[in-house]
XYZ file of C-alpha atoms in Angstrom:
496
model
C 0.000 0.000 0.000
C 1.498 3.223 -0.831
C 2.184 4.927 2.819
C 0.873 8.288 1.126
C -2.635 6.967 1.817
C -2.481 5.940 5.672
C -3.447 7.942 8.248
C -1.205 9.858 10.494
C -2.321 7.743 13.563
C -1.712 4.279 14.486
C -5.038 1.329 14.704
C -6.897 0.925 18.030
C -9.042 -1.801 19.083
C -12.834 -0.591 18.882
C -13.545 0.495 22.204
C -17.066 -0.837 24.148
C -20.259 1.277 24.049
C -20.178 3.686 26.824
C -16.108 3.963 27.339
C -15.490 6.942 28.267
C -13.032 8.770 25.857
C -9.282 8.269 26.254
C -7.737 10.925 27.875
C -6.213 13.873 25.870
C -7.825 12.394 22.625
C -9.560 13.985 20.442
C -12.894 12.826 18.494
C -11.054 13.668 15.205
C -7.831 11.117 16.267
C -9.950 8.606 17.489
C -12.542 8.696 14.562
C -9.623 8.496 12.293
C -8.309 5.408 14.104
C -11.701 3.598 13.395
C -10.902 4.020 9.882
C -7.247 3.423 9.830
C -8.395 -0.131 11.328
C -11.156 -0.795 8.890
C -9.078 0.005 6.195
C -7.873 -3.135 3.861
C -5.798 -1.245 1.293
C -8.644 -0.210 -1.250
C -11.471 0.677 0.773
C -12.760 0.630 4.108
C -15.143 -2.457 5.981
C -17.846 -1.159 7.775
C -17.232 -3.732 10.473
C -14.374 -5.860 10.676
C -16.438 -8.685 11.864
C -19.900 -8.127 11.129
C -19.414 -6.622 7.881
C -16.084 -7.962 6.404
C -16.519 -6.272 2.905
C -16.963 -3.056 1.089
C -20.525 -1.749 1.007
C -21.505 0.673 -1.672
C -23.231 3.605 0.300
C -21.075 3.258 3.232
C -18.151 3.572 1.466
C -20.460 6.680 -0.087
C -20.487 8.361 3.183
C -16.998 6.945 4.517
C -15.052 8.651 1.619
C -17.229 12.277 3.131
C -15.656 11.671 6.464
C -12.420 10.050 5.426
C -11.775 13.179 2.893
C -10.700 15.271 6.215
C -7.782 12.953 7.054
C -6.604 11.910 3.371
C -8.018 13.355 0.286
C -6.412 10.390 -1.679
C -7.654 7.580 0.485
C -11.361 8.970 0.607
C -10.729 9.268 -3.589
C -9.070 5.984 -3.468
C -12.549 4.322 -1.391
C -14.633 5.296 -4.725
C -12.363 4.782 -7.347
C -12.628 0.946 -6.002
C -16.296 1.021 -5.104
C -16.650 1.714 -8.989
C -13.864 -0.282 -10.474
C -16.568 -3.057 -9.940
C -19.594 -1.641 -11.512
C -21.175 -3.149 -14.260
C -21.654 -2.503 -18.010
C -25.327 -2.038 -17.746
C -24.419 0.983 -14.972
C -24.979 -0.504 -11.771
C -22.962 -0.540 -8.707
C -23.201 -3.006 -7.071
C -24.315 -2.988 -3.511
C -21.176 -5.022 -2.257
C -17.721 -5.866 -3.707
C -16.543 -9.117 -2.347
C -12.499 -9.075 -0.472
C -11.211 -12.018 -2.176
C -9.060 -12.863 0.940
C -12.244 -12.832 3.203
C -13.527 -16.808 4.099
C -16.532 -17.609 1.941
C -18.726 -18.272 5.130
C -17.521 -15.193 7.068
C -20.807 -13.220 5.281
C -23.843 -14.506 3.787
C -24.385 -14.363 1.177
C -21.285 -15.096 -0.074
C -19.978 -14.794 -3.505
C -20.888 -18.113 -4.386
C -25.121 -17.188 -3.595
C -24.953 -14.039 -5.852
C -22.798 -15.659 -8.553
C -22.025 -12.682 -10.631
C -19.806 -12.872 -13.322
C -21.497 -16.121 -14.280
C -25.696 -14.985 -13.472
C -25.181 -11.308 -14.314
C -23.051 -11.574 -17.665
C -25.687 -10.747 -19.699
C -25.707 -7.176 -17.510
C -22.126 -7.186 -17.874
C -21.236 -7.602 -14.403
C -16.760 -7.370 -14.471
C -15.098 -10.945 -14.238
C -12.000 -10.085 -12.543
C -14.006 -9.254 -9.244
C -16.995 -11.066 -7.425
C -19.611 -8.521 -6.083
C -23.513 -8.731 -5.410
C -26.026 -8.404 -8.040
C -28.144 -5.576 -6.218
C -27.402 -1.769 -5.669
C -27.880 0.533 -2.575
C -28.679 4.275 -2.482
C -27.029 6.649 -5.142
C -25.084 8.877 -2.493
C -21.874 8.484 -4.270
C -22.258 11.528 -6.411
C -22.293 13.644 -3.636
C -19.678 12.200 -1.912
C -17.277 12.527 -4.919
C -18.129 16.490 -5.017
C -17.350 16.921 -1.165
C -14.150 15.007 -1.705
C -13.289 16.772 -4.805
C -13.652 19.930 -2.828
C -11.450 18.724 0.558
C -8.428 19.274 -1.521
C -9.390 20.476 -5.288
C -5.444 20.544 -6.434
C -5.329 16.712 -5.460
C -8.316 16.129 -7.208
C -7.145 17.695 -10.446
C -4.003 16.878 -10.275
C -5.168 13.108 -10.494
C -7.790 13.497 -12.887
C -10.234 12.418 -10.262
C -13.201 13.828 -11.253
C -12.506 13.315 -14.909
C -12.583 9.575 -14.322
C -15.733 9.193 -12.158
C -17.749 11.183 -13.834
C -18.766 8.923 -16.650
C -19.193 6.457 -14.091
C -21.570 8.069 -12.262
C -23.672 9.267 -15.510
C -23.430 5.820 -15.973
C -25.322 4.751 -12.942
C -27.550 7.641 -12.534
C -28.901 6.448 -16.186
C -29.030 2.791 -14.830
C -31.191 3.880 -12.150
C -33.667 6.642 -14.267
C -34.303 4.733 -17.109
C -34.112 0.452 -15.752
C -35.451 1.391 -12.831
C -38.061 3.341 -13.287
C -40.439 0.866 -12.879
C -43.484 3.038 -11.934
C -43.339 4.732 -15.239
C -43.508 8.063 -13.551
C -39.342 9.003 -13.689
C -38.925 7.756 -9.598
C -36.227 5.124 -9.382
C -37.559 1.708 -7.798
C -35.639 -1.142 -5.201
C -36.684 -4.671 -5.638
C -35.001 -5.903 -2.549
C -35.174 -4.125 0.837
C -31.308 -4.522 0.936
C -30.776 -1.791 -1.931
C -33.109 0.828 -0.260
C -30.388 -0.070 3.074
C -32.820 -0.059 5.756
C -33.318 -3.903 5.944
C -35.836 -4.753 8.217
C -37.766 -1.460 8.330
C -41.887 -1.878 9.244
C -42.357 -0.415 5.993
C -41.467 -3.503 3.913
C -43.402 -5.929 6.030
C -46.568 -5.750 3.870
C -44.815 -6.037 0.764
C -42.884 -8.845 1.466
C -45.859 -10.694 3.191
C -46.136 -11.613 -0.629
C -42.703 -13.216 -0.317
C -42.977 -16.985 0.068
C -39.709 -16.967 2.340
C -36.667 -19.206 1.205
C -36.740 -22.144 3.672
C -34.304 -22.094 6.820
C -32.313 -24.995 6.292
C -30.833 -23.613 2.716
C -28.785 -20.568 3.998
C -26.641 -20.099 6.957
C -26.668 -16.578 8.639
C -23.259 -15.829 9.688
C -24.706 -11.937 11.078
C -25.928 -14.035 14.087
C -22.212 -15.019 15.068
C -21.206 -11.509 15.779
C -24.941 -9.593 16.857
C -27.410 -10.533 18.908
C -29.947 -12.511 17.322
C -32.655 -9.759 19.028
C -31.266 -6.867 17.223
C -31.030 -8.031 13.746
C -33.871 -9.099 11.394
C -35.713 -12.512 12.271
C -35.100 -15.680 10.396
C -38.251 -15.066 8.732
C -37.010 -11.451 7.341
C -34.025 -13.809 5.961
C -35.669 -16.037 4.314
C -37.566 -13.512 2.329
C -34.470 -11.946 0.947
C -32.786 -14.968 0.016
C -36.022 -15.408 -1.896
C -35.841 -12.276 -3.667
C -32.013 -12.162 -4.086
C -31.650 -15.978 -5.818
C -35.371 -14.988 -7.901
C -33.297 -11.806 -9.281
C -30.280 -14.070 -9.735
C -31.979 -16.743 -11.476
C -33.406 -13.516 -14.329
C -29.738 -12.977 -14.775
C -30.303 -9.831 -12.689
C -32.767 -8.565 -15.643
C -34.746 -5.375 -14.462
C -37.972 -4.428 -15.542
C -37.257 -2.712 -19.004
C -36.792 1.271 -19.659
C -38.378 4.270 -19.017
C -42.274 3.658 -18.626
C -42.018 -0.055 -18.239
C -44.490 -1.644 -15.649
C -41.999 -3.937 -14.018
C -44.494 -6.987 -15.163
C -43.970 -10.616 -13.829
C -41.383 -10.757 -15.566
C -39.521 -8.018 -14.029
C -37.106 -6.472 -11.444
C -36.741 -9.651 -8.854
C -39.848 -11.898 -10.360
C -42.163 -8.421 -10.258
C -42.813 -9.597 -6.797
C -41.387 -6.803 -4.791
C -40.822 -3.202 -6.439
C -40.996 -0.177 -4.385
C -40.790 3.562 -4.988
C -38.927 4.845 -1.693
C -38.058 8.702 -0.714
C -35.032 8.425 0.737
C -33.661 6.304 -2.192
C -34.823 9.188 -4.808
C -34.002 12.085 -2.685
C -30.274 10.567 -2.529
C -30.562 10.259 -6.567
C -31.716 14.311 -6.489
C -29.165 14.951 -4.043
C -26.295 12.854 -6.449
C -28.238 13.961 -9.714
C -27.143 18.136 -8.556
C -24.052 17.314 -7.274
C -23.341 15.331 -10.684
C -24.149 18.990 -12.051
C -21.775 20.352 -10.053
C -19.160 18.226 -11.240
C -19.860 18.788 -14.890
C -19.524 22.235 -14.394
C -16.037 22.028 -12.991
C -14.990 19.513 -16.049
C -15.980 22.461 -18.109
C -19.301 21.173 -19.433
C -22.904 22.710 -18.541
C -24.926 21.448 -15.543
C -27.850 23.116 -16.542
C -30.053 19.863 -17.906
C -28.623 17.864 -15.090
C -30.247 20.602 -12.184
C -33.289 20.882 -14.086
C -33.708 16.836 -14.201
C -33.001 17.040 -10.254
C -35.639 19.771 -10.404
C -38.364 17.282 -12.450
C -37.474 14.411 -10.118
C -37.858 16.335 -6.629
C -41.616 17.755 -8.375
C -42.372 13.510 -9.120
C -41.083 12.668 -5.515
C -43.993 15.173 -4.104
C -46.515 14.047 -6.355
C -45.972 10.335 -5.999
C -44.873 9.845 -2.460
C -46.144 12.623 -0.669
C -48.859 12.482 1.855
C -50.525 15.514 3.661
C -51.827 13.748 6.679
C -48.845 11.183 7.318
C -46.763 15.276 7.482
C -44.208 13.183 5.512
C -43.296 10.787 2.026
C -44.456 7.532 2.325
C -43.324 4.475 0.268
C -45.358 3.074 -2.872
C -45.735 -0.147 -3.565
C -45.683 -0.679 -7.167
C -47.127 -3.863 -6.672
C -49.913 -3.542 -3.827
C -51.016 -0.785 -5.347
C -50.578 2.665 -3.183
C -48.908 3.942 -0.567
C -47.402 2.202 2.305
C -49.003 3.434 5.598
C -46.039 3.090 7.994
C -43.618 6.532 8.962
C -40.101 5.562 8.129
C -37.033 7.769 8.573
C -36.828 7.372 4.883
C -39.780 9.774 4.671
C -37.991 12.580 6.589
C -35.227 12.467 3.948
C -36.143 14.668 1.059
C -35.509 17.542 3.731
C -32.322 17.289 2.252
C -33.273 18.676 -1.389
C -33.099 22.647 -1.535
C -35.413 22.528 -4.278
C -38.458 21.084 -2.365
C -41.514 23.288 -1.695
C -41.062 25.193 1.931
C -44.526 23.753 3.018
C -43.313 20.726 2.255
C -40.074 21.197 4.135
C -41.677 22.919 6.950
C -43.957 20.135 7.471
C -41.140 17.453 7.411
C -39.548 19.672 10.158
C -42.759 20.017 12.397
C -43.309 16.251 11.300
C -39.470 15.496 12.709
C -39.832 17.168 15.761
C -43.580 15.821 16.633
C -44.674 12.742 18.581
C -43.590 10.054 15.921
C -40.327 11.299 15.841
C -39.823 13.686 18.785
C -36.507 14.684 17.568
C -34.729 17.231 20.476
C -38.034 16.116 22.834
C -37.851 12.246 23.954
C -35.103 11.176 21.145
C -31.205 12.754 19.956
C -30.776 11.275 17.238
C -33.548 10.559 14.733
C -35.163 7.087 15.220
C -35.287 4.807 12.382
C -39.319 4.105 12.589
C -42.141 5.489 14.544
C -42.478 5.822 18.227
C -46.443 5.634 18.045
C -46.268 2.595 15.696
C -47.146 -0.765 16.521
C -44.253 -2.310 15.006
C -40.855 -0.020 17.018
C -38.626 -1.973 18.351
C -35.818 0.362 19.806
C -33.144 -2.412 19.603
C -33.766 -4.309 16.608
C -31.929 -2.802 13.533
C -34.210 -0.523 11.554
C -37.185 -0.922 13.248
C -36.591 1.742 15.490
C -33.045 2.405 16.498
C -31.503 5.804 15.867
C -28.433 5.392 12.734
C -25.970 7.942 12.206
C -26.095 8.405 8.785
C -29.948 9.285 8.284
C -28.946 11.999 11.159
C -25.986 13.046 9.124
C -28.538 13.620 6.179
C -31.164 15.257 7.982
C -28.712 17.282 9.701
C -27.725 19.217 6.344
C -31.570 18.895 5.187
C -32.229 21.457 8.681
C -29.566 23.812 7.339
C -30.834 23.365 4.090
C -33.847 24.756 5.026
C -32.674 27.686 8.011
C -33.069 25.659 10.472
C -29.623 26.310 12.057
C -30.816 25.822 15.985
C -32.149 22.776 15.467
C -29.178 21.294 13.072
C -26.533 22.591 15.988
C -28.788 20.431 18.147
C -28.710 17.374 15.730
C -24.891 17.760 15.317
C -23.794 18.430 18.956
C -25.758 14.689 19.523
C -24.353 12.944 17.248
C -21.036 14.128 17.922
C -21.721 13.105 21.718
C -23.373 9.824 21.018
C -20.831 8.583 18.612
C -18.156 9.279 20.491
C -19.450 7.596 24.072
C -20.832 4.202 22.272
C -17.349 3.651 20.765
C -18.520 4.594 17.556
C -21.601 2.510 17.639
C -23.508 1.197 14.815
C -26.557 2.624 15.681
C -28.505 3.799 19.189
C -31.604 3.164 21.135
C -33.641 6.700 19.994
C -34.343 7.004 24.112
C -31.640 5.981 25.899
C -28.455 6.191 23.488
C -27.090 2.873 24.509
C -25.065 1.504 21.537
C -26.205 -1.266 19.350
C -24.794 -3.436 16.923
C -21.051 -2.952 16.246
C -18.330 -0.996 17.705
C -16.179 0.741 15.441
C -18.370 0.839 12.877
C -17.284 3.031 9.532
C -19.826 5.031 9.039
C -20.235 6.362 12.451
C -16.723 7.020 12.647
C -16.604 8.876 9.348
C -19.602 10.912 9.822
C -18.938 11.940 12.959
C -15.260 13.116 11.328
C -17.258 14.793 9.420
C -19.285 17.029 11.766
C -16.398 17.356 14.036
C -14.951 19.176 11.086
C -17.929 21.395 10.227
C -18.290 22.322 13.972
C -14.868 23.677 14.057
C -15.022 25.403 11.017
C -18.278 27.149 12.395
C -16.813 28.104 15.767
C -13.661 29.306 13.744
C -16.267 31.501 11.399
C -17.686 32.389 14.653
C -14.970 33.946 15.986
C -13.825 35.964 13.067
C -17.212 37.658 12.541
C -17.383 38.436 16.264
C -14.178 40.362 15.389
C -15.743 41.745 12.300
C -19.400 43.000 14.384
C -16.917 44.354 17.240
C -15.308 46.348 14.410
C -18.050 47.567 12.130
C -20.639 46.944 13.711
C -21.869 44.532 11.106
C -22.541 40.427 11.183
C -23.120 38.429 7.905
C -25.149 35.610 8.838
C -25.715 34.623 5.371
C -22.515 32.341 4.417
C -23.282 28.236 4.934
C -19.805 27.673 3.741
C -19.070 25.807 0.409
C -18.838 22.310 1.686
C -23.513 22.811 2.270
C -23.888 22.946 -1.364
């Protein structure tokens, strides 16, 4: 590995949730050892045990926290994400570490089968990966680490090289996924839309004649508790889906304005319209704008496609009396009557309507979610709902990255208070669960892993902003002691 990459601290052991934090460290050093220690060379593991691979959107929001230590290793983490993506556009929602044992994760490389099921898509032969995708954030992520150290960036042609990859998958997603026929991208497995478990997929995959027990192993339950992670049940549902999408030869549902059909996306048994998803493809689809400017070219069709999306994400998944989006089933017909976070996630998109976005905010900080009131950090489901579970994965536990996201959808929107609030706890939180993989919404304990990447890198991530705030702080206190005078209009450049 070339030692310009590492870090400049050394690996530490993932502390227990609840340590308190070494003394004389900061968050930033011991952040950055999480990710020295989940680093393999290329990219970064979310987990070293529970998750001994590279994941596409954590590696998404690992390169936005790992761009404040080392520019090139946060490039580095998506130049290899999408090094495996496929000729049809995809990427693909894990790429497999050759070195890792075969029954260390299921599934394994030898359940998705890739370069053999998915040549038809083109999947590459020289690496083994999954056949499904995860949320488009990597857009985004490329801009932010572009702009951590622009010289770097242009100096190694970064941007020039990941930008046709990108278009590549943003076309993947707007024109074979858009299985609705109405321009919203669609999931056909609850893994791509990365909240596994949530309550909001339990009626569509009720349809799901579950794959039975004794043909998969679950190797999650060797390193989690078997009451925090989805139920055998929930398992044997995805396997169904994942070896039914397989066995097509990972064929979607056709182009723009196909109906997804039986013999669609994943058997046309489970296809699903979600917000967050589409409001990460907005969120990717003006950053991707952003980048085209800088390679010289015009972003202008780019911004107004993220404008048409955002004006099909409130027609199709909006709902005035849930206060939030709600999911659609493309195959039960309508919308799906359960309040995910996922909902609260197109707070994120400066272009969406300011009721809509002051709603989401009253909707955030209101008796479902009770964000700042009776919960930190944002819980993954419902407080009210009959199906939260505050320990069991994303059926109520609060994650750090849907925090991280609706943290810059507050400032997006002027909600500074409330976004200091957000940060301040997840700061706090992440730092006395040992980085933890996600948090009871009531009581903070930790849950899941320890040192878990995203948490770590996030939480970077913050720190940074925070500092740069108090820094911007200080100099305009000069500058109103002076003249008198105190802009308060400047976000910084790393909010756009």
């Amino acid at each position: 590995m070339d030692r310009s990459t590492q870090l400049t601290v050394r690996p530490a052991a993932c502390e227990t949730a609840y340590d308190p934090p070494a003394s004389g460290m900061s968050l930033h050093i011991r952040a950055a050892q999480v990710l020295d220690a989940n680093w393999t060379g290329g990219s970064t593991v979310p987990s070293r045990s529970l998750y001994p691979h590279q994941w596409s959107w954590d590696s998404a929001f690992i390169a936005i926290g790992l761009r404040h230590v080392s520019p090139l290793r946060a490039q580095t983490e998506l130049e290899t994400l999408l090094a495996a993506q496929w000729a049809d556009g995809r990427v693909p929602h894990i790429v497999f570490n050759p070195s890792v044992p075969l029954d260390a994760y299921f599934p394994s490389p030898d359940f998705w089968r890739s370069s053999s099921a998915g040549r038809a898509a083109g999947a590459p032969r020289t690496v083994q990966t999954s056949g499904i995708v995860q949320p488009p954030a990597h857009a985004l992520a490329a801009w932010l680490v572009h702009r951590a150290d622009p010289g770097l960036s242009r100096a190694r042609g970064f941007l020039a090289r990941m930008y046709p990859r990108l278009a590549a998958w943003h076309r993947y997603l707007l024109h074979r996924r858009d299985l609705g026929g109405a321009g919203l991208a669609s999931v056909v497995h609850p893994w791509e839309q990365g909240m596994d478990n949530s309550p909001c997929w339990d009626a569509p995959l009720a349809r799901i004649a579950p794959a039975p027990a004794r043909s998969f192993r679950r190797a999650d339950l060797a390193h989690g508790a078997a009451e925090d992670r989805p139920t055998d049940l929930d398992y044997g549902r995805y396997v169904r889906l994942a070896a039914d999408y397989r066995d097509s030869g990972y064929r979607d549902g056709g182009h723009r304005g196909g109906t997804g059909g039986k013999g669609g996306a994943g058997g046309g048994e489970f296809a699903v319209e979600d917000p967050s998803f589409n409001a990460l493809l907005i969120a990717s689809e003006h950053a991707l704008a952003r980048i085209a400017e800088e390679l010289g070219a015009s972003g202008t069709a780019r911004h107004e496609r993220a404008e048409r999306l955002t004006a099909a994400l409130a027609e199709r998944l909006w709902d005035p009396a849930a206060g939030m989006f709600l999911c659609r089933d493309l195959r039960g017909g309508g919308l799906i009557r359960e309040r995910g976070v996922s909902g609260l996630i197109p707070l994120l998109l400066p272009g969406l309507p300011h009721g809509i976005a002051a709603e989401l905010v009253r909707t955030l900080r209101g008796p479902h979610f009770s964000l700042g009131d009776r919960t930190r950090l944002v819980p993954s489901y419902d407080l009210l709902g009959e199906a939260f579970d505050p320990h069991r994965y994303w059926r109520g536990p609060a994650w750090f990255n849907t925090s991280w996201l609706l943290e810059r959808g507050l400032r997006v929107h002027g909600e500074r208070e409330r976004a200091d609030a957000l940060r301040a706890a997840v700061l706090h939180l992440a730092e006395t669960t040992g980085f933890a993989e996600y948090v009871d919404p009531h009581t903070g304990e930790g849950c899941g892993a320890t040192g878990f990447g995203w948490t770590a890198a996030l939480a970077l991530d913050l720190h940074h902003e925070l500092h740069k705030d108090l820094l911007k702080g200080a100099r305009e206190g000069v500058t109103e002691a002076a003249t008198g005078t105190f802009d308060r209009n400047d976000e910084g450049g790393d909010r756009a």
